[in-house]
Amino acid sequence: MKPYLSIEKLTQKFPDGNGGELTVFENASFGVDKGEFVVILGHSGCGKSTIMNILAGLADPTSGGVIMDGQEVKGPSLDRGVVFQNYSLLPWLTTLKNVMFGVKARHPEWTKSQVEEHATKFLAMVGLEGDVIHRKPSQLSGGMRQRVSIARAFANHPKLLLLDEPFGALDALTRGTIQDELLKIWGQMEQTVFMITHDIDEAILLADRILLMTNGPHARVAESVDITIPRPRNRTEIIEHPNYYAIRNHLVQFLGKRSKELAGQPTQAGQTNAPATVRIDLTEPAEDPEDKRPALKAVNS
Amino acid sequence: MEKLSLNQRAAILSVVMLFVGLLAWEAAIPAQKAVKELTEYELLTGAGQPKAGVPPPSQVLAKAWEQLSNPFYDAGPNDKGIGIQIGYSIYRVLTGYFLAAFIAIPFGFLIGMSQVAYKSFNPFIQVLRPISPLAWMPLALFIIGDSEASAIFVIFICSIWPMLINTAFGVAAVREDWVNVARTHELGPIKTAFAVILPAAAPTIVTGMRISIGIAWLVIVAAEMLVGGTGIGYYVWNEWNNLDLTSVVFSILMIGVVGMLLDALFGLLQRRVTYAE
Ligand SMILES: Nc1ncnc2c1ncn2[C@@H]1O[C@H](COP(=O)(O)OP(=O)(O)OP(=O)(O)O)[C@@H](O)[C@H]1O
Ligand SMILES: [Mg+2]
């Protein structure tokens, strides 16, 4: 059976500016299960945002396709909420109106006060309350803008949440709070999350599975690393878990060395580049080769 | 002494400059007259009469007081109050201007949305735009016939270009990120146009509107000198023919004041729609 979200032989080429072609990635294929939290890690420029734009339906790949819930992704949809890398707030609207913009689109039948109440609630959730919400984005700090953008996406309860480095501009403290909120929302709703980050620790804390991309051009989704740490996770406690450093070392190794070694190999036509599954679990070394993920999910819900 | 703000200092300087300028002007006039009174020939031909000379500011002020205390009198075709004349001019400017806006803004919007349209219309716009609006006057008079409508047409044709070009440019330059926000929220084309593209392009559009109203006010004076009958342009010309330079100077000042007010109005609108990124 196909996974909930299925990325099939995705290829993206851009003109390279010298009359030639730049192949960002080729025949990338992977799946994401319903309710799964997947994080993608890779160096700058390998094509993460490009993949996300295709998942969002904002861009068409050169070839290949995306199937979500049995239907091909053809354009953008309210079912796929996006937090853009550059926040993409509308600068002529206040913070509150920016979030209301999204809520109104989702619930056209709601009254203005319902919309406002809902938007205010989600702004409060990301720590924006009081006068701040009547300010324009240009009067906010980078981290505050990012939080508005997060509130706008969360408030719409999309089935698939696409997050492009959503916490990049936040200080460690705020970042922690919003990571917790994200986990809470994700635990409550049956949401699937696909997130880009550069932060390895954040990835381990949040993800069920981490996809690792090699450097571009001709980038590949080379590995899919299961995070074998039970939920609920806590940022101070997970480092005590025996699997934590094993997984972390594997990721650091990949990004530091192997992402370069594996890079730049054009693939044969028709070949699918499905990532190799990597499962590191020091707690039960010998027995049980079965996938343990369902059991781990149960802890969370 | 407390320090004055920048604006206060500038205002004081403006007032000082005004007074110095007026005094210099006032002082310059009698000297001129004295020189003129010396030649007998000029006295005989009437050139030395105060009416034909450049008036001192005191005379202009007296004229302004007289005119502005009863701006709407109407004593026949060649003797109407300044208010009526300016009213005619404003009526023509606004009619031509809003006709232009009703065409230029929606049309510019459509052109801005499509690169093909933008590129294909551009050569025509570039050729038509630099034509002096008054050059259309003979053609307008011939085709339309009516001088009143021709004046309005000239205003229409001169104010359409900045609005058209700015609207198309503003719409074409809307950041793709913002359009993507509309797309991910499944907004239809009409809603996207009004909720995202219009506010995003509004500062550029209003700048075009502001340039247009400025040009329209410049052009109406010349147009009315040509078509005659009513309006501030005709008034200036008529007073020149009467050799009433005091009225000419007074009406020049009024043209400036009205132009400034029109511009200020659009300045207000501009401030409302401008946003910081
Ligand atoms: N519209 C475009 N035209 C041409 N090249 C593009 C375009 N968009 C992206 N690229 C190229 O595709 C590659 C991948 O870009 P992308 O934005 O997906 O990287 P990324 O992995 O998100 O990087 P980062 O971590 O820095 O955000 C880059 O080499 C970029 O130059
Ligand atoms: Mg990116």
Coordinates of C-alpha atoms and ligand atoms in Angstrom, one line a residue:
Chain A
M1 CA 0.0 0.0 0.0
K2 CA 1.1 3.5 -0.7
P3 CA 2.1 5.8 2.1
Y4 CA -0.1 8.8 2.9
L5 CA 2.2 11.1 1.2
S6 CA 4.1 9.6 -1.7
I7 CA 6.9 11.4 -3.5
E8 CA 7.5 9.7 -6.8
K9 CA 10.6 10.0 -9.0
L10 CA 10.8 13.8 -8.5
T11 CA 13.2 15.5 -10.7
Q12 CA 13.9 19.2 -10.7
K13 CA 16.1 21.0 -13.3
F14 CA 16.6 24.7 -13.6
P15 CA 18.4 26.7 -16.3
D16 CA 21.9 27.3 -14.9
G17 CA 22.2 30.8 -16.4
N18 CA 24.8 29.8 -19.0
G19 CA 22.4 28.1 -21.4
G20 CA 22.8 24.8 -19.7
E21 CA 20.8 22.9 -17.1
L22 CA 21.2 22.5 -13.4
T23 CA 19.8 19.3 -12.0
V24 CA 19.0 20.0 -8.4
F25 CA 17.8 16.5 -7.7
E26 CA 16.8 13.5 -9.7
N27 CA 14.2 10.7 -9.3
A28 CA 13.9 11.4 -5.6
S29 CA 11.3 9.1 -4.1
F30 CA 10.1 8.7 -0.5
G31 CA 7.0 8.3 1.5
V32 CA 5.6 9.9 4.6
D33 CA 2.9 8.1 6.7
K34 CA -0.2 9.7 8.1
G35 CA 0.5 11.4 11.4
E36 CA 4.2 11.1 10.9
F37 CA 6.7 13.8 11.8
V38 CA 9.5 13.9 9.2
V39 CA 12.4 16.2 9.2
I40 CA 14.7 16.7 6.2
L41 CA 18.4 17.6 6.8
G42 CA 20.8 18.7 4.2
H43 CA 23.3 21.4 3.3
S44 CA 22.3 24.8 2.0
G45 CA 21.4 24.7 -1.7
C46 CA 20.7 21.0 -2.0
G47 CA 17.1 21.5 -2.8
K48 CA 15.1 21.3 0.4
S49 CA 13.0 24.4 -0.2
T50 CA 12.5 23.3 -3.8
I51 CA 11.0 19.9 -2.6
M52 CA 8.8 21.7 -0.2
N53 CA 7.5 24.1 -2.8
I54 CA 6.5 21.1 -4.9
L55 CA 4.8 19.4 -1.9
A56 CA 2.9 22.6 -1.3
G57 CA 1.8 22.6 -4.9
L58 CA 3.4 26.0 -5.6
A59 CA 5.9 24.7 -8.1
D60 CA 5.8 21.9 -10.7
P61 CA 8.7 19.5 -10.8
T62 CA 10.4 18.9 -14.1
S63 CA 9.2 15.3 -13.9
G64 CA 7.7 13.0 -11.3
G65 CA 4.8 13.7 -9.0
V66 CA 3.4 13.9 -5.5
I67 CA 0.4 11.9 -4.3
M68 CA -1.3 12.8 -1.1
D69 CA -4.1 10.6 0.3
G70 CA -4.6 9.0 -3.0
Q71 CA -4.8 12.2 -5.0
E72 CA -2.2 13.9 -7.1
V73 CA -1.0 17.2 -5.8
K74 CA -1.8 19.7 -8.6
G75 CA -1.8 23.0 -7.0
P76 CA -1.8 24.7 -3.6
S77 CA -4.5 23.7 -1.1
L78 CA -5.6 24.7 2.4
D79 CA -4.9 21.1 3.4
R80 CA -1.3 21.8 3.1
G81 CA -0.2 24.7 5.3
V82 CA 3.1 26.3 4.7
V83 CA 5.5 28.2 6.9
F84 CA 7.8 29.8 4.4
Q85 CA 11.5 30.2 4.9
N86 CA 11.2 34.0 4.6
Y87 CA 7.9 34.2 6.7
S88 CA 5.9 35.7 3.8
L89 CA 3.7 38.0 5.9
L90 CA 1.7 40.6 4.2
P91 CA 3.4 43.8 5.2
W92 CA 0.3 46.1 4.9
L93 CA -1.7 44.1 7.4
T94 CA -1.2 44.0 11.1
T95 CA 0.0 40.9 12.9
L96 CA -3.5 40.0 13.9
K97 CA -4.9 40.7 10.4
N98 CA -2.2 38.5 8.9
V99 CA -3.4 35.5 11.0
M100 CA -7.0 36.4 10.4
F101 CA -6.3 36.4 6.7
G102 CA -5.6 32.7 6.9
V103 CA -8.4 31.9 9.3
K104 CA -10.9 33.7 7.0
A105 CA -9.8 31.7 4.0
R106 CA -10.2 28.5 6.0
H107 CA -13.6 29.4 7.6
P108 CA -15.4 31.8 5.2
E109 CA -18.6 31.1 7.2
W110 CA -17.3 32.4 10.5
T111 CA -18.2 35.8 11.8
K112 CA -15.5 38.4 12.2
S113 CA -15.4 38.1 16.0
Q114 CA -15.0 34.3 15.7
V115 CA -12.1 34.7 13.2
E116 CA -10.5 37.3 15.5
E117 CA -10.9 35.2 18.6
H118 CA -9.4 32.2 16.9
A119 CA -6.5 34.2 15.5
T120 CA -5.8 35.8 18.8
K121 CA -5.7 32.4 20.5
F122 CA -3.0 31.1 18.2
L123 CA -1.0 34.3 18.4
A124 CA -1.1 33.9 22.2
M125 CA 0.1 30.4 21.8
V126 CA 3.3 31.6 20.1
G127 CA 3.7 34.2 22.7
L128 CA 2.4 37.2 21.0
E129 CA -0.2 39.1 23.1
G130 CA -1.4 42.6 23.8
D131 CA -0.3 45.6 21.8
V132 CA 2.1 43.6 19.6
I133 CA -0.6 42.0 17.6
H134 CA -1.7 45.3 16.3
R135 CA 1.7 46.2 14.9
K136 CA 2.8 45.7 11.3
P137 CA 5.3 43.0 10.5
S138 CA 7.9 45.7 9.7
Q139 CA 7.7 46.7 13.4
L140 CA 8.5 43.2 14.6
S141 CA 11.7 41.4 15.2
G142 CA 12.7 38.6 12.9
G143 CA 11.8 36.0 15.5
M144 CA 8.4 37.6 16.1
R145 CA 7.6 37.6 12.4
Q146 CA 8.5 33.9 12.3
R147 CA 6.1 33.3 15.1
V148 CA 3.3 35.1 13.3
S149 CA 3.9 33.0 10.3
I150 CA 3.8 29.8 12.5
A151 CA 0.6 31.0 14.1
R152 CA -1.0 31.6 10.7
A153 CA -0.2 28.1 9.6
F154 CA -1.1 26.4 12.9
A155 CA -4.4 28.2 13.1
N156 CA -5.6 26.5 10.0
H157 CA -5.1 22.9 11.1
P158 CA -3.9 21.7 7.8
K159 CA -3.6 18.0 7.2
L160 CA 0.0 18.4 6.2
L161 CA 2.1 21.0 7.8
L162 CA 5.1 22.1 5.7
L163 CA 7.7 24.0 7.7
D164 CA 10.8 25.5 6.0
E165 CA 13.2 26.3 8.8
P166 CA 10.4 27.6 11.0
F167 CA 12.6 28.3 14.0
G168 CA 15.7 29.6 12.3
A169 CA 15.4 33.1 13.6
L170 CA 14.4 32.3 17.1
D171 CA 16.4 32.5 20.3
A172 CA 17.0 29.3 22.2
L173 CA 14.3 30.0 24.8
T174 CA 11.5 30.9 22.4
R175 CA 12.6 28.1 20.1
G176 CA 12.1 25.6 22.9
T177 CA 8.7 26.9 23.8
I178 CA 7.4 26.8 20.2
Q179 CA 8.9 23.4 19.6
D180 CA 6.9 22.2 22.6
E181 CA 3.8 23.9 21.2
L182 CA 4.4 22.2 17.8
L183 CA 4.7 18.8 19.4
K184 CA 1.5 19.5 21.5
I185 CA -0.5 20.5 18.4
W186 CA 0.9 17.6 16.4
G187 CA 0.0 15.2 19.2
Q188 CA -3.6 16.5 19.5
M189 CA -4.4 16.7 15.8
E190 CA -3.9 14.0 13.3
Q191 CA -1.4 16.1 11.5
T192 CA 1.4 15.1 9.3
V193 CA 4.5 17.3 9.5
F194 CA 7.3 17.8 7.0
M195 CA 9.9 20.1 8.3
I196 CA 13.2 21.5 7.1
T197 CA 15.9 22.4 9.5
H198 CA 19.6 22.9 9.9
D199 CA 19.6 22.0 13.5
I200 CA 20.5 18.4 14.3
D201 CA 19.3 18.5 17.9
E202 CA 16.0 20.0 16.9
A203 CA 15.6 17.3 14.3
I204 CA 16.2 14.5 16.8
L205 CA 13.9 16.1 19.4
L206 CA 11.0 16.5 17.0
A207 CA 11.2 13.8 14.3
D208 CA 9.9 10.3 13.9
R209 CA 12.3 10.0 11.0
I210 CA 15.0 12.1 9.5
L211 CA 15.7 12.2 5.8
L212 CA 19.2 13.0 4.8
M213 CA 20.1 14.7 1.6
T214 CA 23.4 14.7 -0.1
N215 CA 24.9 17.9 -1.5
G216 CA 23.7 19.3 -4.8
P217 CA 23.7 19.3 -7.7
H218 CA 22.2 15.9 -8.4
A219 CA 21.3 15.7 -4.7
R220 CA 19.7 12.6 -3.4
V221 CA 17.6 11.7 -0.4
A222 CA 20.2 9.1 0.6
E223 CA 19.0 7.9 4.0
S224 CA 16.0 7.7 6.2
V225 CA 17.1 7.5 9.8
D226 CA 14.5 6.3 12.4
I227 CA 14.6 8.1 15.6
T228 CA 14.4 5.4 18.2
I229 CA 13.8 7.5 21.2
P230 CA 10.4 7.1 22.8
R231 CA 8.0 10.0 23.2
P232 CA 7.1 12.2 25.0
R233 CA 10.6 13.6 24.6
N234 CA 12.1 16.3 26.7
R235 CA 15.1 18.2 25.5
T236 CA 17.0 17.7 28.7
E237 CA 16.2 14.0 29.1
I238 CA 16.7 12.7 25.6
I239 CA 20.5 13.3 25.8
E240 CA 20.5 10.7 28.5
H241 CA 18.9 8.1 26.2
P242 CA 21.5 5.5 25.0
N243 CA 20.4 6.0 21.4
Y244 CA 20.8 9.8 21.4
Y245 CA 24.5 10.1 20.7
A246 CA 24.6 7.1 18.4
I247 CA 22.0 8.8 16.2
R248 CA 23.5 12.2 16.6
N249 CA 27.0 10.9 15.6
H250 CA 25.5 9.2 12.6
L251 CA 23.8 12.5 11.4
V252 CA 26.9 14.6 12.1
Q253 CA 29.0 12.0 10.2
F254 CA 26.6 12.2 7.3
L255 CA 26.4 16.0 7.0
G256 CA 30.1 16.4 7.7
K257 CA 31.5 13.8 5.4
R258 CA 29.3 11.5 3.5
S259 CA 26.9 14.1 2.1
K260 CA 30.0 15.2 0.1
E261 CA 31.2 11.8 -0.9
L262 CA 27.8 10.7 -2.1
A263 CA 27.1 13.9 -4.0
G264 CA 27.1 14.6 -7.6
Q265 CA 26.4 11.2 -9.1
P266 CA 24.0 11.4 -11.9
T267 CA 21.6 8.5 -11.9
Q268 CA 20.5 6.2 -14.8
A269 CA 17.2 7.0 -16.4
G270 CA 14.3 5.3 -14.7
Q271 CA 16.3 4.4 -11.5
T272 CA 14.5 5.3 -8.4
N273 CA 16.4 7.0 -5.6
A274 CA 14.7 5.6 -2.6
P275 CA 16.5 6.4 0.7
A276 CA 18.1 3.5 2.6
T277 CA 16.5 3.0 6.0
V278 CA 18.9 3.3 8.9
R279 CA 17.8 2.1 12.3
I280 CA 20.1 2.7 15.2
D281 CA 18.8 1.1 18.4
L282 CA 21.2 0.3 21.2
T283 CA 18.5 -0.6 23.7
E284 CA 17.6 -3.9 22.1
P285 CA 20.6 -5.0 20.1
A286 CA 19.8 -8.5 19.0
E287 CA 16.1 -9.3 19.0
D288 CA 13.2 -7.7 17.3
P289 CA 14.1 -6.7 13.8
E290 CA 10.5 -5.4 13.3
D291 CA 9.8 -1.8 12.8
K292 CA 9.0 -0.4 16.2
R293 CA 7.5 2.9 15.1
P294 CA 3.9 2.2 15.7
A295 CA 4.6 1.3 19.3
L296 CA 6.5 4.5 19.8
K297 CA 3.7 6.5 18.3
A298 CA 1.4 5.0 20.8
V299 CA 3.4 6.5 23.6
N300 CA 2.8 9.9 22.2
S301 CA -0.9 9.9 21.5
Chain B
M1 CA 16.3 78.8 25.6
E2 CA 14.8 75.5 24.7
K3 CA 15.9 73.9 21.4
L4 CA 13.4 74.2 18.6
S5 CA 12.5 71.2 16.6
L6 CA 13.6 70.8 13.0
N7 CA 10.1 71.7 11.7
Q8 CA 9.8 74.8 13.9
R9 CA 13.2 76.1 12.7
A10 CA 12.2 75.4 9.1
A11 CA 8.9 77.2 9.5
I12 CA 10.5 80.2 11.0
L13 CA 13.0 80.3 8.2
S14 CA 10.1 80.1 5.6
V15 CA 8.3 83.0 7.2
V16 CA 11.5 85.1 7.2
M17 CA 12.2 84.3 3.6
L18 CA 8.6 85.2 2.7
F19 CA 8.9 88.6 4.3
V20 CA 12.3 89.4 2.9
G21 CA 11.1 88.4 -0.5
L22 CA 7.9 90.5 -0.3
L23 CA 9.9 93.5 1.0
A24 CA 12.4 93.3 -1.8
W25 CA 9.6 93.0 -4.3
E26 CA 7.8 95.9 -2.8
A27 CA 10.9 98.0 -2.7
A28 CA 11.8 97.2 -6.3
I29 CA 8.6 98.5 -7.8
P30 CA 8.6 102.3 -7.0
A31 CA 12.1 102.6 -8.3
Q32 CA 11.0 101.1 -11.5
K33 CA 8.1 103.5 -11.7
A34 CA 10.4 106.5 -11.0
V35 CA 12.6 105.6 -13.9
K36 CA 9.6 105.3 -16.1
E37 CA 8.2 108.6 -15.1
L38 CA 11.3 110.3 -16.4
T39 CA 10.5 109.6 -20.1
E40 CA 7.8 111.8 -21.4
Y41 CA 7.1 109.5 -24.3
E42 CA 6.1 106.7 -22.0
L43 CA 3.9 108.9 -20.1
L44 CA 2.1 109.9 -23.3
T45 CA 1.6 106.3 -24.5
G46 CA 0.4 105.3 -21.1
A47 CA 3.2 102.8 -20.4
G48 CA 3.9 104.5 -17.1
Q49 CA 0.4 103.9 -15.8
P50 CA 0.5 101.7 -12.7
K51 CA -1.9 99.2 -14.3
A52 CA 0.6 98.2 -16.9
G53 CA 3.6 97.8 -14.6
V54 CA 4.4 94.8 -12.5
P55 CA 2.4 95.3 -9.3
P56 CA 3.9 95.5 -5.9
P57 CA 2.8 92.8 -3.4
S58 CA 0.6 95.3 -1.5
Q59 CA -1.5 95.7 -4.6
V60 CA -1.6 92.0 -5.2
L61 CA -2.7 91.5 -1.6
A62 CA -5.4 94.1 -2.0
K63 CA -6.6 92.4 -5.1
A64 CA -6.6 89.0 -3.4
W65 CA -8.7 90.5 -0.6
E66 CA -11.1 92.0 -3.0
Q67 CA -11.4 88.7 -5.1
L68 CA -11.5 86.3 -2.2
S69 CA -14.1 88.2 -0.3
N70 CA -16.5 87.6 -3.1
P71 CA -15.2 84.7 -5.1
F72 CA -18.4 83.6 -6.7
Y73 CA -19.8 86.7 -8.4
D74 CA -20.9 86.4 -12.0
A75 CA -21.2 89.6 -14.0
G76 CA -21.3 88.3 -17.5
P77 CA -19.0 86.1 -19.6
N78 CA -15.8 88.2 -19.1
D79 CA -16.3 89.0 -15.5
K80 CA -16.6 86.1 -13.2
G81 CA -15.3 85.6 -9.7
I82 CA -12.0 83.7 -9.1
G83 CA -13.9 80.9 -7.3
I84 CA -16.1 80.3 -10.3
Q85 CA -13.1 80.2 -12.7
I86 CA -11.2 77.8 -10.5
G87 CA -14.3 75.8 -10.1
Y88 CA -14.6 75.3 -13.8
S89 CA -10.9 74.3 -14.0
I90 CA -11.2 71.8 -11.2
Y91 CA -14.4 70.4 -12.7
R92 CA -12.6 69.8 -16.0
V93 CA -9.5 68.4 -14.4
L94 CA -11.4 66.0 -12.2
T95 CA -13.7 64.8 -15.0
G96 CA -10.8 64.1 -17.3
Y97 CA -8.7 62.7 -14.5
F98 CA -11.3 60.2 -13.2
L99 CA -12.2 59.1 -16.7
A100 CA -8.6 58.3 -17.2
A101 CA -8.3 56.6 -13.8
F102 CA -11.3 54.4 -14.5
I103 CA -9.6 53.1 -17.7
A104 CA -6.0 53.2 -16.7
I105 CA -6.1 51.4 -13.4
P106 CA -8.2 48.3 -14.4
F107 CA -6.4 48.2 -17.7
G108 CA -3.0 48.6 -16.1
F109 CA -3.9 45.9 -13.7
L110 CA -4.6 43.4 -16.5
I111 CA -1.4 44.4 -18.3
G112 CA 0.6 44.0 -15.2
M113 CA -0.7 40.5 -14.6
S114 CA 0.4 39.2 -17.9
Q115 CA 4.0 39.5 -19.2
V116 CA 2.9 39.1 -22.8
A117 CA 0.3 41.9 -22.4
Y118 CA 2.9 44.1 -20.7
K119 CA 5.5 43.6 -23.4
S120 CA 3.1 43.9 -26.3
F121 CA 1.4 47.1 -25.1
N122 CA 4.7 48.7 -24.0
P123 CA 5.8 50.1 -27.5
F124 CA 2.4 51.8 -27.9
I125 CA 2.6 53.3 -24.5
Q126 CA 6.1 54.5 -25.0
V127 CA 5.2 56.3 -28.2
L128 CA 2.0 57.9 -27.0
R129 CA 3.3 58.9 -23.6
P130 CA 5.8 61.6 -24.6
I131 CA 3.3 63.4 -26.8
S132 CA 2.5 66.8 -25.4
P133 CA -1.2 66.7 -24.5
L134 CA -1.8 70.0 -26.2
A135 CA -0.7 68.4 -29.5
W136 CA -3.9 66.4 -29.3
M137 CA -6.0 69.6 -29.1
P138 CA -6.5 70.3 -32.9
L139 CA -7.5 66.7 -33.4
A140 CA -9.8 66.7 -30.4
L141 CA -11.4 69.9 -31.5
F142 CA -11.9 68.5 -35.0
I143 CA -13.3 65.1 -33.9
I144 CA -15.2 66.1 -30.8
G145 CA -16.1 69.5 -32.0
D146 CA -17.1 70.8 -28.6
S147 CA -14.3 72.9 -26.9
E148 CA -15.4 72.0 -23.4
A149 CA -15.2 68.3 -24.2
S150 CA -11.9 68.8 -26.0
A151 CA -10.3 70.3 -22.9
I152 CA -11.5 67.4 -20.8
F153 CA -10.1 65.0 -23.4
V154 CA -6.7 66.7 -23.2
I155 CA -6.8 66.2 -19.4
F156 CA -7.8 62.6 -19.9
I157 CA -5.0 61.9 -22.4
C158 CA -2.3 63.5 -20.2
S159 CA -3.3 61.9 -17.0
I160 CA -3.8 58.4 -18.3
W161 CA -0.1 57.5 -18.9
P162 CA 1.4 57.8 -15.5
M163 CA -1.5 55.9 -14.0
L164 CA -1.4 53.2 -16.6
I165 CA 2.4 52.7 -16.4
N166 CA 2.6 52.8 -12.6
T167 CA -0.3 50.4 -12.2
A168 CA 1.1 47.9 -14.7
F169 CA 4.5 48.2 -13.1
G170 CA 3.3 48.0 -9.6
V171 CA 1.2 44.9 -10.3
A172 CA 4.0 43.2 -12.2
A173 CA 6.4 43.8 -9.4
V174 CA 4.3 42.3 -6.6
R175 CA 6.4 39.8 -4.7
E176 CA 5.8 36.3 -5.6
D177 CA 5.9 35.3 -2.0
W178 CA 2.8 37.3 -1.3
V179 CA 1.0 35.8 -4.3
N180 CA 2.0 32.4 -2.9
V181 CA 0.4 33.2 0.4
A182 CA -2.9 33.8 -1.5
R183 CA -2.4 30.6 -3.5
T184 CA -1.8 28.4 -0.4
H185 CA -4.9 29.8 1.1
E186 CA -6.9 28.9 -2.0
L187 CA -7.9 32.5 -2.8
G188 CA -9.6 32.8 -6.2
P189 CA -8.2 35.2 -8.8
I190 CA -10.7 38.0 -7.9
K191 CA -10.0 37.7 -4.2
T192 CA -6.2 37.5 -4.8
A193 CA -6.4 40.7 -6.9
F194 CA -8.3 42.6 -4.2
A195 CA -6.8 41.1 -1.1
V196 CA -3.1 40.8 -2.1
I197 CA -2.2 42.4 -5.4
L198 CA -4.1 45.7 -5.0
P199 CA -2.8 46.5 -1.5
A200 CA 0.7 45.4 -2.5
A201 CA 0.7 47.6 -5.6
A202 CA -1.2 50.4 -4.1
P203 CA 1.8 52.7 -3.2
T204 CA 3.0 52.5 -6.8
I205 CA -0.5 53.1 -8.2
V206 CA -1.1 56.1 -6.0
T207 CA 2.2 57.5 -6.9
G208 CA 1.0 57.3 -10.5
M209 CA -2.2 59.0 -9.6
R210 CA -0.4 61.8 -7.8
I211 CA 1.9 62.4 -10.8
S212 CA -1.2 62.5 -13.1
I213 CA -3.1 65.0 -11.1
G214 CA 0.0 67.2 -11.0
I215 CA 0.3 67.0 -14.8
A216 CA -3.4 67.5 -15.3
W217 CA -3.3 70.7 -13.3
L218 CA -0.3 72.0 -15.3
V219 CA -2.1 71.2 -18.6
I220 CA -5.5 72.6 -17.8
V221 CA -4.1 76.2 -17.6
A222 CA -2.6 75.9 -21.1
A223 CA -5.7 74.1 -22.5
E224 CA -8.1 76.8 -21.2
M225 CA -5.9 79.6 -22.7
L226 CA -6.5 77.8 -26.0
V227 CA -10.2 77.0 -25.8
G228 CA -11.2 80.1 -23.8
G229 CA -14.6 80.8 -22.3
T230 CA -14.1 79.9 -18.6
G231 CA -11.5 78.5 -16.2
I232 CA -8.5 79.8 -14.5
G233 CA -6.3 79.5 -17.6
Y234 CA -8.8 81.7 -19.6
Y235 CA -8.9 84.1 -16.7
V236 CA -5.1 84.6 -16.7
W237 CA -5.2 85.2 -20.5
N238 CA -8.1 87.5 -20.3
E239 CA -6.5 89.6 -17.5
W240 CA -3.3 89.8 -19.6
N241 CA -5.4 91.1 -22.5
N242 CA -6.9 93.7 -20.1
L243 CA -3.3 94.5 -19.0
D244 CA -4.4 93.9 -15.5
L245 CA -1.1 92.4 -14.2
T246 CA -2.2 92.5 -10.6
S247 CA -4.9 90.0 -11.5
V248 CA -2.5 88.0 -13.5
V249 CA -0.1 87.7 -10.5
F250 CA -2.9 87.0 -8.2
S251 CA -4.3 84.2 -10.4
I252 CA -0.8 82.7 -10.8
L253 CA -0.6 82.4 -7.0
M254 CA -4.1 80.8 -6.9
I255 CA -3.0 78.2 -9.5
G256 CA -0.1 77.4 -7.3
V257 CA -2.2 77.1 -4.2
V258 CA -4.8 74.9 -5.8
G259 CA -2.1 72.7 -7.3
M260 CA -0.5 72.3 -3.9
L261 CA -3.9 71.3 -2.3
L262 CA -4.6 68.7 -5.0
D263 CA -1.1 67.3 -4.5
A264 CA -1.5 67.3 -0.7
L265 CA -4.8 65.4 -1.1
F266 CA -3.0 62.6 -2.9
G267 CA -0.1 62.8 -0.5
L268 CA -2.6 61.9 2.2
L269 CA -3.9 59.0 0.2
Q270 CA -0.4 57.9 -0.4
R271 CA 0.5 57.9 3.2
R272 CA -2.5 55.7 3.9
V273 CA -1.5 53.0 1.5
T274 CA 2.2 53.0 2.0
Y275 CA 3.7 50.1 3.9
A276 CA 7.2 49.3 5.1
E277 CA 8.6 45.9 4.3
Ligands
LIG1 N1 13.8 29.5 -9.6 C1 15.1 28.9 -9.6 N2 15.8 29.1 -10.7 C2 17.1 28.6 -10.8 N3 17.6 27.9 -9.8 C3 17.0 27.7 -8.7 C4 15.6 28.2 -8.5 N4 15.2 27.9 -7.3 C5 16.2 27.3 -6.7 N5 17.3 27.1 -7.5 C6 18.5 26.4 -7.3 O1 18.2 25.2 -6.7 C7 19.1 24.8 -5.7 C8 18.3 24.4 -4.5 O2 17.6 25.5 -3.9 P1 16.8 25.5 -2.6 O3 16.2 26.8 -2.3 O4 15.8 24.3 -2.7 O5 17.9 25.1 -1.5 P2 17.7 24.7 0.0 O6 18.1 23.3 0.2 O7 16.4 25.1 0.5 O8 18.8 25.7 0.7 P3 18.8 26.5 2.1 O9 19.1 25.5 3.1 O10 19.9 27.5 1.9 O11 17.4 27.1 2.2 C9 20.0 25.9 -5.5 O12 21.2 25.6 -6.2 C10 19.3 27.1 -6.2 O13 20.3 27.9 -6.8
MG2 MG 15.6 26.6 1.7

